[in-house]
């Protein structure tokens, strides 16, 4: 049975900001912010570790209290938006999407008590 997300956005953002770095690779850096258009969503910015200077922006929207929908918004390299259809970029985005889902599962203790 699906249930509606029943947590305030500030608490949600803080929980994501605390937990997400623990599921990412060492050297990756994440910032989580409230999605101002949707109280049941967060925006995630990830700076990838390494010398390639990639950063990824995702929208993570709660479908219900346990399930999230993750959408890649854009990818930048050295601050310039690039085509995310490149095979390497798709692989990295897929890895980050899995990490975001992993984080959402770990946060079910507060989103689906």
Tab-separated table of C-alpha atoms in Angstrom:
chain	number	residue	atom	x	y	z
A	1	UNK	CA	0.000	0.000	0.000
A	2	UNK	CA	1.399	3.371	-1.004
A	3	UNK	CA	1.328	6.162	1.513
A	4	UNK	CA	1.920	9.856	1.069
A	5	UNK	CA	5.190	11.393	2.168
A	6	UNK	CA	4.506	13.019	5.514
A	7	UNK	CA	7.702	14.883	6.447
A	8	UNK	CA	8.568	18.548	6.163
A	9	UNK	CA	10.988	19.487	3.403
A	10	UNK	CA	13.623	20.997	5.712
A	11	UNK	CA	13.905	17.751	7.676
A	12	UNK	CA	14.015	15.821	4.403
A	13	UNK	CA	16.810	17.987	2.952
A	14	UNK	CA	18.840	17.741	6.167
A	15	UNK	CA	18.490	13.951	6.253
A	16	UNK	CA	19.564	13.679	2.603
A	17	UNK	CA	22.512	16.041	3.151
A	18	UNK	CA	23.686	13.916	6.051
A	19	UNK	CA	23.156	10.475	4.495
A	20	UNK	CA	23.987	10.893	0.779
A	21	UNK	CA	27.755	11.399	1.218
A	22	UNK	CA	27.941	8.029	3.009
A	23	UNK	CA	26.747	6.142	-0.095
A	24	UNK	CA	28.850	8.021	-2.671
A	25	UNK	CA	32.398	7.166	-3.680
A	26	UNK	CA	35.200	8.766	-1.661
A	27	UNK	CA	36.067	12.114	-3.208
A	28	UNK	CA	32.585	12.764	-4.615
A	29	UNK	CA	30.870	15.785	-3.086
A	30	UNK	CA	27.102	16.239	-2.847
A	31	UNK	CA	24.866	19.164	-2.019
A	32	UNK	CA	21.158	18.716	-1.393
A	33	UNK	CA	18.628	21.544	-1.600
A	34	UNK	CA	14.873	21.885	-1.407
A	35	UNK	CA	13.010	21.782	-4.696
A	36	UNK	CA	11.098	25.045	-4.493
A	37	UNK	CA	8.467	23.833	-6.998
A	38	UNK	CA	7.675	20.581	-5.171
A	39	UNK	CA	7.631	20.066	-1.386
A	40	UNK	CA	8.077	16.305	-1.934
A	41	UNK	CA	11.307	16.651	-3.917
A	42	UNK	CA	14.947	17.535	-3.411
A	43	UNK	CA	17.575	18.768	-5.846
A	44	UNK	CA	20.915	17.000	-5.726
A	45	UNK	CA	24.185	18.393	-7.081
A	46	UNK	CA	27.128	15.993	-7.227
A	47	UNK	CA	30.689	17.019	-8.028
A	48	UNK	CA	32.421	13.870	-9.271
A	49	UNK	CA	35.807	12.934	-7.890
A	50	UNK	CA	38.703	13.035	-10.304
A	51	UNK	CA	40.351	15.398	-12.711
A	52	UNK	CA	37.605	15.486	-15.343
A	53	UNK	CA	35.674	18.164	-13.392
A	54	UNK	CA	32.185	16.705	-13.993
A	55	UNK	CA	29.149	17.746	-12.006
A	56	UNK	CA	25.659	16.253	-12.135
A	57	UNK	CA	22.296	17.718	-11.164
A	58	UNK	CA	19.378	15.467	-10.296
A	59	UNK	CA	15.768	15.929	-9.278
A	60	UNK	CA	14.659	13.349	-6.716
A	61	UNK	CA	10.896	13.299	-6.265
A	62	UNK	CA	9.017	11.165	-3.763
A	63	UNK	CA	6.236	9.214	-5.478
A	64	UNK	CA	5.102	8.050	-2.030
A	65	UNK	CA	6.759	7.609	1.366
A	66	UNK	CA	9.011	4.790	0.104
A	67	UNK	CA	9.579	5.283	-3.623
A	68	UNK	CA	11.547	8.004	-5.395
A	69	UNK	CA	11.757	8.987	-9.022
A	70	UNK	CA	15.193	10.262	-10.044
A	71	UNK	CA	15.684	12.456	-13.090
A	72	UNK	CA	19.007	13.696	-14.475
A	73	UNK	CA	18.621	17.439	-15.017
A	74	UNK	CA	22.017	18.281	-16.509
A	75	UNK	CA	25.722	17.497	-16.582
A	76	UNK	CA	28.530	20.040	-16.615
A	77	UNK	CA	32.240	19.791	-17.221
A	78	UNK	CA	34.310	22.650	-15.835
A	79	UNK	CA	31.110	24.677	-15.432
A	80	UNK	CA	29.891	24.202	-19.028
A	81	UNK	CA	26.754	22.161	-19.787
A	82	UNK	CA	27.644	19.135	-21.909
A	83	UNK	CA	25.752	16.458	-23.846
A	84	UNK	CA	24.816	13.754	-21.361
A	85	UNK	CA	24.256	11.097	-24.049
A	86	UNK	CA	27.968	10.157	-24.019
A	87	UNK	CA	28.421	6.521	-22.894
A	88	UNK	CA	30.842	7.456	-20.082
A	89	UNK	CA	28.478	10.150	-18.781
A	90	UNK	CA	25.511	7.745	-18.956
A	91	UNK	CA	27.471	5.217	-16.906
A	92	UNK	CA	28.355	7.788	-14.261
A	93	UNK	CA	24.776	9.117	-14.155
A	94	UNK	CA	23.490	5.548	-13.765
A	95	UNK	CA	25.851	4.951	-10.856
A	96	UNK	CA	24.732	8.160	-9.159
A	97	UNK	CA	21.079	7.281	-9.734
A	98	UNK	CA	21.655	3.936	-7.987
A	99	UNK	CA	23.375	5.723	-5.089
A	100	UNK	CA	20.428	8.127	-4.803
A	101	UNK	CA	17.988	5.188	-4.667
A	102	UNK	CA	20.221	3.531	-2.062
A	103	UNK	CA	20.105	6.699	0.027
A	104	UNK	CA	16.306	6.888	-0.290
A	105	UNK	CA	16.061	3.310	1.001
A	106	UNK	CA	18.284	4.164	3.953
A	107	UNK	CA	16.073	7.151	4.768
A	108	UNK	CA	12.871	5.096	4.890
A	109	UNK	CA	13.195	5.089	8.666
A	110	UNK	CA	12.116	8.757	8.591
A	111	UNK	CA	10.057	8.886	5.388
A	112	UNK	CA	8.058	5.714	6.075
A	113	UNK	CA	8.078	5.184	9.846
